[in-house]
Coordinates of C-alpha atoms in Angstrom, one line a residue:
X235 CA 113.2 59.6 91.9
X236 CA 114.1 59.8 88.2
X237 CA 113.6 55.7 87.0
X238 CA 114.1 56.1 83.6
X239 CA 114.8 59.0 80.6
X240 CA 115.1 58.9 76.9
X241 CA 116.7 61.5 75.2
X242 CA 116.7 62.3 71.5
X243 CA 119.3 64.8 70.5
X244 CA 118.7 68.1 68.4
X245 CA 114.6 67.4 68.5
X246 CA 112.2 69.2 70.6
X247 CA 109.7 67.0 72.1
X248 CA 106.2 68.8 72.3
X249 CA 103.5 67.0 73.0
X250 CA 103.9 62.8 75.0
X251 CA 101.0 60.4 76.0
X252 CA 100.7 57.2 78.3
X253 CA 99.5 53.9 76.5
X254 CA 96.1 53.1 78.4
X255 CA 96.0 50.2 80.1
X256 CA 94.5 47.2 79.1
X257 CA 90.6 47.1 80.3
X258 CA 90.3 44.9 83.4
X259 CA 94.1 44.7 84.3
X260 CA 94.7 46.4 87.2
X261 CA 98.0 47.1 88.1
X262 CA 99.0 47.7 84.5
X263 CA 101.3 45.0 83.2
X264 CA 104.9 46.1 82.8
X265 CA 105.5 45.1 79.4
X266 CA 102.3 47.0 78.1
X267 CA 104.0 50.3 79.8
X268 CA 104.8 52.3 76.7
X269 CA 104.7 55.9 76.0
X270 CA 104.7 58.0 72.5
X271 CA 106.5 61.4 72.2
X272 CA 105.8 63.6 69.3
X273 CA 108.6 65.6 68.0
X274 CA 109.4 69.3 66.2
X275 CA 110.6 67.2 63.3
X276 CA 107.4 65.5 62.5
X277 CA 108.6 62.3 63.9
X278 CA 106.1 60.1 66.6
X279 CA 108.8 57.7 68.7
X280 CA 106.8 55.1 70.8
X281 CA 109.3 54.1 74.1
X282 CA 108.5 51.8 76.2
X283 CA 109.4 51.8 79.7
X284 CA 110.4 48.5 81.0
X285 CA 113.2 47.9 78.4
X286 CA 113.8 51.7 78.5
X287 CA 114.4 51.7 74.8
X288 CA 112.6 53.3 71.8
X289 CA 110.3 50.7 70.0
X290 CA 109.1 52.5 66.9
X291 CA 109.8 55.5 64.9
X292 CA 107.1 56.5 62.4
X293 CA 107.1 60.1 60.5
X294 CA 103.4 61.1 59.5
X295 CA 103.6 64.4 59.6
X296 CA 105.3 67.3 57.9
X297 CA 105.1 70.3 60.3
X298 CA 106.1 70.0 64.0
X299 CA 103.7 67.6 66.5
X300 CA 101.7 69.7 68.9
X301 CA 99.3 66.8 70.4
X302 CA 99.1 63.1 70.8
X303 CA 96.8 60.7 72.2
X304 CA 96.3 57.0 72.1
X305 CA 93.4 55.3 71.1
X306 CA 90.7 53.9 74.4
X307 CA 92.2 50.5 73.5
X308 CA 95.9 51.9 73.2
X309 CA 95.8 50.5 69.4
X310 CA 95.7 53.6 67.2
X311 CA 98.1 56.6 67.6
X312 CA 96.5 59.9 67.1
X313 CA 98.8 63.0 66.4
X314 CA 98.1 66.8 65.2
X315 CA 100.9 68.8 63.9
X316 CA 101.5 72.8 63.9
X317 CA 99.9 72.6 60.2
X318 CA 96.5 71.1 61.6
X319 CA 96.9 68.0 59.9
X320 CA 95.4 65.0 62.2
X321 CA 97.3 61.3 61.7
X322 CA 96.4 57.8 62.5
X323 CA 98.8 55.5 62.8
X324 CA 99.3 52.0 64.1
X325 CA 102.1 51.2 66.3
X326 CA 101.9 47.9 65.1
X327 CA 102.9 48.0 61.9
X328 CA 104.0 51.9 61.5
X329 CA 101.6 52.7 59.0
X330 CA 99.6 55.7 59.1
X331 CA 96.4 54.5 58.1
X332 CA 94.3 58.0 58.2
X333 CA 95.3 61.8 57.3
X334 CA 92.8 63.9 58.2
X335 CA 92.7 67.4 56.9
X336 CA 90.0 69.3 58.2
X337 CA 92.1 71.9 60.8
X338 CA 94.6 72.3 58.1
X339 CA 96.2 75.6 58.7
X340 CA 95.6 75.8 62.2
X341 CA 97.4 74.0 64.8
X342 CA 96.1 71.2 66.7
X343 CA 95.9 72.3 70.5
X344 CA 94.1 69.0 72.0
X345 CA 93.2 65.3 71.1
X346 CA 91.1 63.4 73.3
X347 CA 89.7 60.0 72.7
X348 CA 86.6 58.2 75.1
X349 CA 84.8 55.4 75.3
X350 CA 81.6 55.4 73.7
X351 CA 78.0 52.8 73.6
X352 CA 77.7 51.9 70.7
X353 CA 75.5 53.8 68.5
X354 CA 75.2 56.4 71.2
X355 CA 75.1 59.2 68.8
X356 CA 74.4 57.5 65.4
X357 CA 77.2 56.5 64.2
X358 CA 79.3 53.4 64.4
X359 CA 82.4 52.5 66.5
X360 CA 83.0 52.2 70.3
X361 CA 84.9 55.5 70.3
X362 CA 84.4 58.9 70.2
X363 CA 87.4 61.6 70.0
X364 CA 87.5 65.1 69.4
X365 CA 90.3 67.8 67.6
X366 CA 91.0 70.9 68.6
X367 CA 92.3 73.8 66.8
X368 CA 94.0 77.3 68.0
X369 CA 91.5 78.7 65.6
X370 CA 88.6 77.8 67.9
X371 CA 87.3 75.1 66.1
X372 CA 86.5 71.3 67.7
X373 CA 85.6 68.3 65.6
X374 CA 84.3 65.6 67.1
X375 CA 84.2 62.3 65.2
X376 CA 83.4 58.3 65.8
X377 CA 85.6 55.7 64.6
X378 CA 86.1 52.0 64.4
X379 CA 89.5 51.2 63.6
X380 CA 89.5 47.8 63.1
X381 CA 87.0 48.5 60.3
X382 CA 88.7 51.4 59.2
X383 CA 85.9 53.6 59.9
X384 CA 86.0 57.6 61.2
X385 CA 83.0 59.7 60.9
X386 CA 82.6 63.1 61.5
X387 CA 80.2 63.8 64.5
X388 CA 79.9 67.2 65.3
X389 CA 82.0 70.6 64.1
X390 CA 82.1 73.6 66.8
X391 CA 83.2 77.2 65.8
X392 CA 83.4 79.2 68.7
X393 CA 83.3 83.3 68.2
X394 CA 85.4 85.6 69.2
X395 CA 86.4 89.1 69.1
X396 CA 89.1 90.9 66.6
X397 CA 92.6 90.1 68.1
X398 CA 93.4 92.5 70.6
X399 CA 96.1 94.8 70.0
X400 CA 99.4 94.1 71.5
X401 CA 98.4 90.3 72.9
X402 CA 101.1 88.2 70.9
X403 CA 99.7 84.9 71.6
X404 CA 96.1 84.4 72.3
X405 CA 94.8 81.8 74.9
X406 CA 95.1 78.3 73.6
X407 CA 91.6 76.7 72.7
X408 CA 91.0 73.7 75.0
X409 CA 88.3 71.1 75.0
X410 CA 87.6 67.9 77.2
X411 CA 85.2 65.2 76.9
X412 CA 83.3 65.1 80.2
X413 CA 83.8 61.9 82.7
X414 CA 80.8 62.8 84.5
X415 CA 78.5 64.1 82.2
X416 CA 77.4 61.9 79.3
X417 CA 78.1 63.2 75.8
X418 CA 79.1 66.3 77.1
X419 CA 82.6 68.2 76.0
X420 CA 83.8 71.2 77.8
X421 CA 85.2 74.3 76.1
X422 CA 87.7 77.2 77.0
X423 CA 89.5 79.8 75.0
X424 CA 89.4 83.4 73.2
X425 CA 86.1 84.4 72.8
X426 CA 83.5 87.0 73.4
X427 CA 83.1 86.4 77.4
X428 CA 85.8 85.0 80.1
X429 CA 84.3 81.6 80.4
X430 CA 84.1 77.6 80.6
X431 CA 81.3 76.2 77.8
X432 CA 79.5 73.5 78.2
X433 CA 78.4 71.5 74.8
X434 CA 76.0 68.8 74.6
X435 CA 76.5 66.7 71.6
X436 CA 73.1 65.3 71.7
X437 CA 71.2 68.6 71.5
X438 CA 74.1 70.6 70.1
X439 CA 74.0 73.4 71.6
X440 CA 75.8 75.1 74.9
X441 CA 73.5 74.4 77.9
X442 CA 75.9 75.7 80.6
X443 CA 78.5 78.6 80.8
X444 CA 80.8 78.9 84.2
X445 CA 82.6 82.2 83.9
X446 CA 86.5 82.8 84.9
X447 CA 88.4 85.5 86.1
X448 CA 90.2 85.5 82.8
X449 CA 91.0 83.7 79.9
X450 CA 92.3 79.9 80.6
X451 CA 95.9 78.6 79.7
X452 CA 95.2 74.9 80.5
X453 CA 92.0 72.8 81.1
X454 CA 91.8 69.5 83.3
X455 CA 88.8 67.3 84.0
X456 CA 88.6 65.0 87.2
X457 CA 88.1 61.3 85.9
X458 CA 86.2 60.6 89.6
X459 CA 84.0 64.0 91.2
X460 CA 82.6 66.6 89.2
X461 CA 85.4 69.1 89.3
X462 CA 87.4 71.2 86.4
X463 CA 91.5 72.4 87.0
X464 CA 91.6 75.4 85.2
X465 CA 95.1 77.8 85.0
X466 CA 95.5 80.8 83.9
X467 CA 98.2 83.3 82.7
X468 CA 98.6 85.4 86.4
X469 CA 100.0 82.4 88.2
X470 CA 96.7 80.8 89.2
X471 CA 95.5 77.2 89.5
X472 CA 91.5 76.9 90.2
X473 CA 89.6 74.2 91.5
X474 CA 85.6 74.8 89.9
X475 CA 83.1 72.7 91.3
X476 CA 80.4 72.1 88.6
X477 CA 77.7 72.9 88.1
X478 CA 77.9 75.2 91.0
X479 CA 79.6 76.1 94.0
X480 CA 82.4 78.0 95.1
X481 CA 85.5 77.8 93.3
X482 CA 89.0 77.2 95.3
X483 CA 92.2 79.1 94.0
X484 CA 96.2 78.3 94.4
X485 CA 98.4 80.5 93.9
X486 CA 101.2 77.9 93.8
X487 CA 102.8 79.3 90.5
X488 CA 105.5 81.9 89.6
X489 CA 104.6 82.4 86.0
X490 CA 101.7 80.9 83.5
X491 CA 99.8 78.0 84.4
X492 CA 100.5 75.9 80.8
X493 CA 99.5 72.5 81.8
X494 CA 97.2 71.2 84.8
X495 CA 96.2 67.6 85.0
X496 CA 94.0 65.4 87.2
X497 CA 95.8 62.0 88.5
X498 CA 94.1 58.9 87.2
X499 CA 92.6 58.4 90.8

């Protein structure tokens, strides 16, 4: 059942994200039910469900949007655009408070925020989050908004092999903070070997590799068991237990698997 739909004419919407919940609310009041769209024009539009209208327009980038995320606390909106150019912006008061331009030139592919302990890793904040690029490149960074901090953590270049010949579009680069593995992020694209990385920001280093049939096209952690959603281009959706045991396939699909995600539950 369709309940609502906002349209908004002669713009692409690429990239959309749910506000998080408050912590401890359970079910999730209405009137905190919002959700922000990036657009082809640059444009973020926050809309919020209940009253089915658009709340807030803000315009922080210059290139078309291709990811957005809240903040844990659902007070910070984080957007990449086509250019790699990372925003910050508050939907309270519509002012992008950070521009960060350390992707620039490559377009942003994922942004993920988490909760974090603070001073888990050394640096200050409750939150970690992490960028990725199409260029195979994830930074992964700790911020306190409310005191206006953001500090990088952790830069990950992953190699790869000359582009192949023919292949117009290579497999997306795709990275996940782990639910059930503690400062841990999980990797996927183009590289030297078919597989699924996994990165260990304490020791910095790749402690685990799963390998794939092929390259992935979208990435999904479970928030509640220790199992990755991985899709690929030949019409395949598969269910990898980690850190072993055998993987379960679908072949539910009639074309590339772009997007896989776990439900909350």
């Amino acid at each position: 059942e369709l309940v609502v739909q906002f349209q908004v004419l002669n713009q692409s919407c690429q990239c959309l994200a749910w506000k998080p919940r408050p912590v401890g609310l359970w079910p999730c009041p209405v009137e905190s039910q919002h959700v922000v769209a990036g657009y082809s024009d640059g444009t973020v539009r926050v809309f919020s469900v209940s009253r089915t209208e658009m709340e807030l327009k803000m315009h922080p980038h210059a290139a078309a949007l291709t990811a957005i995320t809240y903040s844990t606390d659902g007070e910070m909106i984080l957007s990449g655009g086509k250019d790699g150019i990372v925003a910050v912006s508050s939907p309270r008061t519509g002012m992008t408070i950070h521009v960060l331009a350390d992707h620039k030139g490559s377009p942003i592919t994922v942004l993920q925020c988490t909760r974090k302990q603070y001073h888990d890793f050394g640096v200050e904040g409750g939150e970690l989050w992490l960028a990725t690029s199409s260029d195979r490149r994830v930074s992964v960074w700790g911020s306190d908004w409310l005191q206006d901090k953001c500090e990088l953590l952790d830069w990950l270049s992953f190699p790869a092999p000359a582009g192949p010949e023919g292949l117009d579009s290579l497999p997306p680069s795709l990275a996940a903070f782990c639910p059930w593995e503690h400062g841990v992020l999980v990797y996927v694209g183009f590289g030297m070997q078919k597989e699924a990385l996994f990165y260990s920001l304490r020791k910095k280093q790749v402690f685990r590799k799963i390998s794939l049939p092929a390259f992935a096209t979208s990435l999904s952690l479970s928030p509640a068991a220790p199992f990755l959603a991985i899709g690929f281009g030949d019409r395949l959706l598969r269910l990898q237990p980690c850190p072993a045991g055998g993987p379960q396939d679908y072949a539910g699909h009639d074309d590339t698997v772009h997007l896989c995600r776990f439900a909350p539950s």
